[in-house]
Coordinates of C-alpha atoms in Angstrom, one line a residue:
X1 CA -14.4 -142.8 45.6
X2 CA -11.5 -140.7 44.4
X3 CA -7.8 -141.5 43.9
X4 CA -5.4 -138.6 43.5
X5 CA -1.9 -139.1 42.0
X6 CA 0.6 -136.3 42.1
X7 CA 3.2 -137.1 39.4
X8 CA 6.1 -134.8 40.3
X9 CA 9.7 -135.5 41.1
X10 CA 9.9 -132.2 43.0
X11 CA 7.0 -133.3 45.3
X12 CA 8.5 -136.8 45.6
X13 CA 11.8 -135.3 46.9
X14 CA 10.1 -132.9 49.3
X15 CA 11.0 -129.8 47.2
X16 CA 7.4 -128.9 46.6
X17 CA 4.5 -128.6 49.1
X18 CA 1.5 -130.6 47.8
X19 CA -1.2 -128.0 48.5
X20 CA -3.1 -128.6 45.3
X21 CA -3.9 -132.2 46.3
X22 CA -5.1 -131.1 49.7
X23 CA -7.4 -128.5 48.2
X24 CA -8.9 -130.9 45.7
X25 CA -9.4 -133.5 48.5
X26 CA -11.3 -130.9 50.6
X27 CA -13.5 -129.9 47.7
X28 CA -14.4 -133.5 47.0
X29 CA -15.2 -134.2 50.6
X30 CA -17.5 -131.2 50.8
X31 CA -19.2 -132.6 47.8
X32 CA -19.7 -136.0 49.2
X33 CA -16.9 -137.8 47.3
X34 CA -14.6 -139.8 49.5
X35 CA -10.9 -140.0 49.0
X36 CA -9.7 -143.6 48.6
X37 CA -6.0 -142.9 47.9
X38 CA -3.4 -140.1 47.6
X39 CA 0.1 -140.7 46.6
X40 CA 3.1 -139.2 44.8
X41 CA 4.9 -140.9 41.9
X42 CA 7.9 -140.1 39.8
X43 CA 7.4 -138.7 36.3
X44 CA 9.3 -141.7 35.0
X45 CA 7.1 -144.3 36.8
X46 CA 5.8 -147.4 35.2
X47 CA 2.1 -146.4 35.6
X48 CA 0.8 -149.8 34.4
X49 CA 2.4 -151.4 37.5
X50 CA 1.8 -148.7 40.0
X51 CA -1.8 -147.6 39.2
X52 CA -4.5 -150.2 39.8
X53 CA -7.8 -149.3 38.2
X54 CA -10.4 -151.1 40.2
X55 CA -13.8 -150.8 41.8
X56 CA -12.5 -149.0 44.9
X57 CA -12.2 -145.8 42.9
X58 CA -14.2 -144.5 40.0
X59 CA -12.5 -141.1 39.8
X60 CA -8.7 -140.7 39.1
X61 CA -7.0 -137.3 39.3
X62 CA -3.5 -136.9 38.0
X63 CA -1.5 -133.7 38.8
X64 CA 1.5 -133.3 36.5
X65 CA 4.3 -130.8 36.4
X66 CA 4.2 -131.0 32.6
X67 CA 2.7 -133.2 29.9
X68 CA 3.7 -136.8 30.5
X69 CA 3.7 -139.0 27.4
X70 CA 3.9 -142.3 29.4
X71 CA 0.8 -141.3 31.5
X72 CA -1.2 -140.3 28.4
X73 CA -0.3 -143.6 26.7
X74 CA -1.3 -145.5 29.8
X75 CA -4.7 -143.8 29.9
X76 CA -5.2 -144.5 26.2
X77 CA -4.5 -148.2 26.8
X78 CA -7.0 -148.6 29.6
X79 CA -9.7 -146.6 27.7
X80 CA -9.2 -148.3 24.3
X81 CA -8.4 -145.0 22.6
X82 CA -5.5 -143.5 20.6
X83 CA -3.2 -140.6 21.0
X84 CA -4.2 -137.7 18.8
X85 CA -3.3 -134.0 18.3
X86 CA -6.1 -132.2 20.2
X87 CA -6.8 -129.0 18.2
X88 CA -8.1 -127.1 21.2
X89 CA -5.0 -127.7 23.3
X90 CA -2.8 -127.1 20.2
X91 CA -4.4 -123.6 19.8
X92 CA -4.0 -122.9 23.5
X93 CA -0.3 -123.8 23.4
X94 CA 0.3 -121.5 20.3
X95 CA -1.7 -118.7 22.1
X96 CA 0.5 -119.1 25.2
X97 CA 3.7 -118.7 23.2
X98 CA 2.3 -115.8 21.3
X99 CA 1.5 -114.1 24.6
X100 CA 5.1 -114.5 25.8
X101 CA 6.5 -113.6 22.3
X102 CA 8.5 -116.8 21.9
X103 CA 8.5 -119.7 19.3
X104 CA 6.8 -122.9 20.3
X105 CA 9.3 -125.3 21.8
X106 CA 9.5 -128.9 20.5
X107 CA 8.7 -130.5 23.8
X108 CA 5.4 -128.5 24.0
X109 CA 3.9 -130.7 21.4
X110 CA 3.3 -133.3 24.1
X111 CA 0.8 -130.9 25.7
X112 CA -1.7 -131.5 22.9
X113 CA -1.1 -135.2 22.4
X114 CA -3.9 -136.8 24.4
X115 CA -6.6 -139.5 24.1
X116 CA -9.0 -139.3 21.2
X117 CA -11.8 -139.7 23.7
X118 CA -10.6 -136.9 26.0
X119 CA -12.3 -133.5 26.6
X120 CA -9.7 -130.7 26.6
X121 CA -9.5 -128.4 29.6
X122 CA -7.8 -125.2 28.6
X123 CA -5.2 -123.6 30.9
X124 CA -5.3 -119.9 30.1
X125 CA -2.6 -119.0 32.7
X126 CA 0.2 -121.4 31.8
X127 CA 1.7 -124.0 29.5
X128 CA 0.6 -127.3 31.0
X129 CA -2.9 -128.2 29.9
X130 CA -5.6 -130.5 31.2
X131 CA -8.2 -133.0 30.0
X132 CA -11.1 -135.2 31.2
X133 CA -11.7 -138.8 30.1
X134 CA -14.9 -140.6 30.8
X135 CA -14.9 -144.4 30.1
X136 CA -17.0 -147.3 31.4
X137 CA -18.1 -145.6 34.7
X138 CA -14.5 -144.4 35.3
X139 CA -13.5 -140.7 35.1
X140 CA -9.8 -139.8 34.5
X141 CA -8.6 -136.2 34.8
X142 CA -5.2 -134.7 34.2
X143 CA -4.4 -131.2 35.5
X144 CA -1.2 -129.1 35.9
X145 CA 0.4 -129.4 39.3
X146 CA 0.2 -125.7 39.9
X147 CA -2.2 -124.5 42.5
X148 CA -3.3 -121.2 41.0
X149 CA -3.7 -122.6 37.4
X150 CA -5.3 -125.9 38.3
X151 CA -7.6 -124.5 40.9
X152 CA -9.5 -122.4 38.4
X153 CA -9.6 -125.3 35.9
X154 CA -10.9 -127.6 38.7
X155 CA -13.4 -125.2 40.1
X156 CA -14.8 -124.2 36.7
X157 CA -14.9 -127.5 34.9
X158 CA -13.8 -130.6 36.7
X159 CA -15.8 -130.6 39.9
X160 CA -19.2 -130.0 38.3
X161 CA -18.4 -132.7 35.7
X162 CA -17.6 -135.3 38.3
X163 CA -20.5 -134.4 40.5
X164 CA -22.9 -134.7 37.7
X165 CA -21.7 -138.2 36.9
X166 CA -22.2 -139.6 40.4
X167 CA -25.1 -142.0 40.9
X168 CA -25.8 -141.3 44.6
X169 CA -27.3 -137.9 45.4
X170 CA -26.1 -136.2 48.6
X171 CA -27.1 -133.1 50.5
X172 CA -24.5 -130.9 52.2
X173 CA -24.5 -128.0 54.6
X174 CA -21.3 -125.9 55.1
X175 CA -21.1 -123.5 58.0
X176 CA -18.2 -121.0 57.9
X177 CA -17.1 -120.0 61.4
X178 CA -14.6 -117.5 62.8
X179 CA -13.0 -117.3 66.2
X180 CA -13.3 -120.8 67.6
X181 CA -10.9 -123.7 67.4
X182 CA -11.7 -127.2 66.2
X183 CA -11.5 -128.5 69.7
X184 CA -13.9 -125.9 71.1
X185 CA -16.4 -126.5 68.3
X186 CA -16.2 -130.2 68.8
X187 CA -17.1 -129.7 72.5
X188 CA -20.0 -127.4 71.7
X189 CA -21.5 -129.8 69.2
X190 CA -20.5 -133.0 70.9
X191 CA -24.0 -134.4 71.0
X192 CA -24.5 -133.8 67.3
X193 CA -21.2 -135.5 66.5
X194 CA -22.6 -138.7 68.2
X195 CA -25.5 -139.0 65.8
X196 CA -26.2 -142.5 64.4
X197 CA -28.2 -141.4 61.4
X198 CA -25.4 -141.9 58.8
X199 CA -24.7 -138.1 58.9
X200 CA -21.1 -137.1 58.7
X201 CA -19.9 -133.9 60.4
X202 CA -16.3 -132.9 59.7
X203 CA -14.2 -129.8 60.5
X204 CA -11.6 -128.1 58.3
X205 CA -9.3 -125.4 59.9
X206 CA -7.4 -122.6 58.2
X207 CA -6.0 -119.6 60.2
X208 CA -8.8 -118.3 62.4
X209 CA -11.6 -120.1 60.4
X210 CA -13.2 -123.5 60.8
X211 CA -15.6 -124.9 58.2
X212 CA -18.2 -127.3 59.5
X213 CA -19.3 -129.7 56.7
X214 CA -22.5 -131.7 57.4
X215 CA -23.6 -134.3 54.8
X216 CA -25.6 -137.4 54.2
X217 CA -27.7 -139.0 51.4
X218 CA -30.3 -136.6 50.1
X219 CA -33.3 -138.5 51.5
X220 CA -32.0 -138.5 55.1
X221 CA -34.7 -136.5 56.9
X222 CA -32.6 -136.1 60.1
X223 CA -30.0 -134.0 58.2
X224 CA -31.9 -130.8 58.4
X225 CA -32.6 -131.3 62.1
X226 CA -28.9 -131.8 62.9
X227 CA -27.8 -128.8 60.8
X228 CA -30.4 -126.6 62.6
X229 CA -29.1 -127.6 66.0
X230 CA -25.5 -126.8 65.1
X231 CA -26.6 -123.5 63.6
X232 CA -28.4 -122.4 66.7
X233 CA -25.5 -123.4 69.0
X234 CA -22.8 -121.6 66.9
X235 CA -24.9 -118.7 65.4
X236 CA -22.7 -115.9 66.6
X237 CA -19.6 -117.5 65.2
X238 CA -21.0 -118.4 61.8
X239 CA -20.6 -115.8 59.1
X240 CA -21.9 -117.8 56.2
X241 CA -24.1 -120.9 55.5
X242 CA -22.6 -121.2 52.1
X243 CA -19.1 -122.4 51.1
X244 CA -17.8 -119.0 49.9
X245 CA -14.9 -116.8 51.0
X246 CA -15.4 -114.3 53.7
X247 CA -14.7 -111.3 51.4
X248 CA -17.4 -112.5 49.0
X249 CA -19.9 -112.7 51.9
X250 CA -19.0 -109.1 52.8
X251 CA -19.4 -107.9 49.2
X252 CA -22.8 -109.5 48.9
X253 CA -24.0 -107.9 52.1
X254 CA -22.8 -104.5 51.1
X255 CA -24.5 -104.7 47.7
X256 CA -27.7 -106.1 49.2
X257 CA -28.0 -103.3 51.7
X258 CA -26.4 -100.6 49.5
X259 CA -23.9 -99.7 52.2
X260 CA -20.6 -97.9 51.7
X261 CA -17.7 -98.5 54.0
X262 CA -14.4 -96.7 54.6
X263 CA -11.1 -98.4 55.8
X264 CA -8.3 -96.9 57.9
X265 CA -5.5 -99.4 57.5
X266 CA -2.3 -99.5 59.6
X267 CA -1.3 -103.1 60.1
X268 CA -3.1 -104.4 57.0
X269 CA -1.4 -101.9 54.7
X270 CA -4.2 -101.8 52.1
X271 CA -5.2 -105.5 52.2
X272 CA -8.7 -104.8 53.4
X273 CA -9.5 -102.6 50.5
X274 CA -7.6 -104.7 47.9
X275 CA -9.2 -108.1 48.7
X276 CA -12.7 -106.6 48.8
X277 CA -12.3 -104.7 45.5
X278 CA -11.2 -107.9 43.8
X279 CA -14.6 -109.6 44.4
X280 CA -16.4 -107.8 41.6
X281 CA -16.0 -105.0 39.1
X282 CA -18.6 -103.0 41.0
X283 CA -17.1 -103.6 44.5
X284 CA -15.5 -100.2 44.4
X285 CA -19.0 -98.7 44.5
X286 CA -19.3 -99.8 48.1
X287 CA -15.9 -98.5 49.3
X288 CA -15.7 -94.9 50.3
X289 CA -12.7 -92.7 51.3
X290 CA -10.0 -95.0 52.7
X291 CA -6.5 -94.4 53.9
X292 CA -3.3 -96.3 54.6
X293 CA -1.5 -94.9 57.7
X294 CA 1.6 -96.9 58.3
X295 CA 3.5 -94.5 60.5
X296 CA 2.9 -91.9 63.2
X297 CA 3.3 -88.9 60.9
X298 CA 0.7 -90.2 58.4
X299 CA -1.8 -90.6 61.2
X300 CA -1.1 -87.1 62.5
X301 CA -1.5 -85.6 59.0
X302 CA -4.7 -87.5 58.2
X303 CA -6.5 -87.1 61.5
X304 CA -5.1 -83.9 63.0
X305 CA -3.6 -85.8 65.9
X306 CA -0.8 -84.6 68.3
X307 CA 2.3 -86.2 69.7
X308 CA 0.4 -86.6 72.9
X309 CA -1.9 -89.1 71.3
X310 CA 1.1 -91.5 70.8
X311 CA 2.4 -91.4 74.4
X312 CA 0.6 -94.5 75.4
X313 CA 2.0 -97.8 73.9
X314 CA 3.4 -96.0 70.8
X315 CA -0.1 -95.1 69.7
X316 CA -1.1 -98.8 69.5
X317 CA -4.1 -98.4 71.8
X318 CA -7.9 -98.7 71.8
X319 CA -8.3 -95.0 72.4
X320 CA -6.3 -94.0 69.3
X321 CA -8.1 -96.5 67.0
X322 CA -11.4 -95.3 68.4
X323 CA -10.5 -91.6 67.8
X324 CA -9.4 -92.0 64.2
X325 CA -12.6 -94.0 63.5
X326 CA -14.7 -91.3 65.0
X327 CA -12.9 -88.6 63.0
X328 CA -13.3 -90.5 59.8
X329 CA -17.0 -90.9 60.4
X330 CA -17.4 -87.1 60.6
X331 CA -15.6 -86.4 57.3
X332 CA -16.8 -89.2 55.1
X333 CA -20.2 -90.1 53.6
X334 CA -19.6 -93.8 54.3
X335 CA -22.1 -95.6 56.5
X336 CA -19.5 -97.6 58.4
X337 CA -15.8 -97.1 59.2
X338 CA -13.4 -100.0 59.9
X339 CA -9.9 -99.2 61.3
X340 CA -7.0 -101.2 62.6
X341 CA -3.7 -100.5 64.4
X342 CA -1.3 -103.2 65.3
X343 CA 2.2 -104.1 66.4
X344 CA 4.6 -106.0 64.1
X345 CA 7.7 -104.9 66.0
X346 CA 9.4 -107.5 68.2
X347 CA 11.7 -104.9 69.8
X348 CA 9.2 -103.0 71.9
X349 CA 7.4 -104.0 75.1
X350 CA 4.1 -104.7 73.4
X351 CA 3.0 -108.2 72.4
X352 CA 4.0 -109.1 68.9
X353 CA 0.8 -109.4 66.8
X354 CA -1.3 -107.2 69.1
X355 CA -4.0 -105.5 67.1
X356 CA -7.0 -103.2 67.8
X357 CA -9.8 -103.3 65.2
X358 CA -12.6 -100.7 65.4
X359 CA -15.9 -101.0 63.6
X360 CA -18.5 -98.2 63.9
X361 CA -21.1 -96.0 62.5
X362 CA -22.4 -92.6 63.6
X363 CA -24.3 -94.2 66.5
X364 CA -21.7 -96.5 68.0
X365 CA -18.2 -97.7 67.7
X366 CA -16.8 -101.0 69.1
X367 CA -13.1 -101.8 69.4
X368 CA -11.8 -105.4 69.5
X369 CA -8.5 -106.4 71.0
X370 CA -6.7 -109.3 69.4
X371 CA -3.3 -110.9 69.6
X372 CA -2.5 -112.9 66.5
X373 CA 0.3 -115.4 65.9
X374 CA 2.5 -116.4 63.0
X375 CA 4.5 -114.7 60.3
X376 CA 3.9 -111.1 59.3
X377 CA 1.9 -112.5 56.3
X378 CA -0.1 -114.7 58.7
X379 CA -0.9 -111.8 61.0
X380 CA -1.9 -109.4 58.2
X381 CA -4.2 -112.1 56.8
X382 CA -5.6 -112.8 60.3
X383 CA -6.3 -109.1 60.9
X384 CA -8.0 -108.9 57.5
X385 CA -10.3 -111.9 58.2
X386 CA -11.1 -110.6 61.7
X387 CA -12.0 -107.2 60.3
X388 CA -14.3 -108.6 57.7
X389 CA -15.9 -110.9 60.3
X390 CA -16.6 -108.1 62.8
X391 CA -18.0 -106.0 59.9
X392 CA -20.2 -108.8 58.7
X393 CA -21.6 -109.3 62.3
X394 CA -22.3 -105.5 62.4
X395 CA -24.1 -105.6 59.1
X396 CA -26.2 -108.7 60.2
X397 CA -26.9 -107.0 63.6
X398 CA -26.2 -110.2 65.5
X399 CA -22.9 -109.3 67.2
X400 CA -22.2 -109.7 70.9
X401 CA -21.6 -106.0 71.7
X402 CA -23.2 -103.7 69.2
X403 CA -26.1 -102.6 71.4
X404 CA -23.8 -100.0 72.9
X405 CA -20.5 -98.2 72.4
X406 CA -17.7 -100.0 74.2
X407 CA -13.9 -99.6 74.1

């Protein structure tokens, strides 16, 4: 089991959202490691009194805003080790200050003062460093309490280290779904949820996606059967049977099939092209001519439209997104075109968050109508995920509607 301690006065006073702890918890759960405890402590806590090292947990994660001498001394005491100047962390600190062209601050010396038994984890993006400490079947890990910095350190080093040190071997299936809520999925797979074969099935939601995580001990022969039943029931809503991001799934499909796509982006303002191109240095090879058309005039100029095309619903219509998709298909060498048009204006008579997404090739075009909720950022992300999902279903040829052209 795992105990996670966030050592942060900001988090303790509610001035900081503890998203890093939630992310680490989810990763552990998906890898068959249960969470025993999560709590927030002050940076000035008496750790000897507040942290009980016992048999309930064998992994302890500490998330710190900056190097904490009291914590490091506490970990040295329980592991019978000494504080030393770790040369790897010291070099990392000096490199950090060279990068920002400033002298090394005196307080930063604490960043490289860690246990003599510890393994350094270098933070290449910030000042606060990390380390791992393995002692008498217990694993202690200190990471910076910064989501972007610690996530890479956790993903690249910590998770694999902890998994490799677990005695029990588990097997896990992760199905990534789009378009269904947790409650609907629970209803569809209700029979599988009632299984008595020591197989756990858990759901994790974020925006329009729900991850289904199915796990048990490696030698449980019923696990494959349960996973297969869920896969058959939810096949059309599952875009991946691996725990990877949707844009990475899309990139792999494009590369595997050597397909080039073009984007016409209104409401997403370049987000479709940007997120996909970040997946790999060669991702740009699978993106053809793409345009951002944020206003009426840019749509007229790019697609030879007239004012008449915008008379219905300010141009936010299935007909218009179909038309610009069809025209792009004629002038590009891309195999598939994805287009979106949406409403982020609360002052007109259209639903806020209304969006039309078109996905098509030279044989057929399908237009999807969606109404997304949330902030502007949430809506842009939702349209992006939805566009990728519809495109993935098109590439896999198992969509509901792609046997014909429908608008």
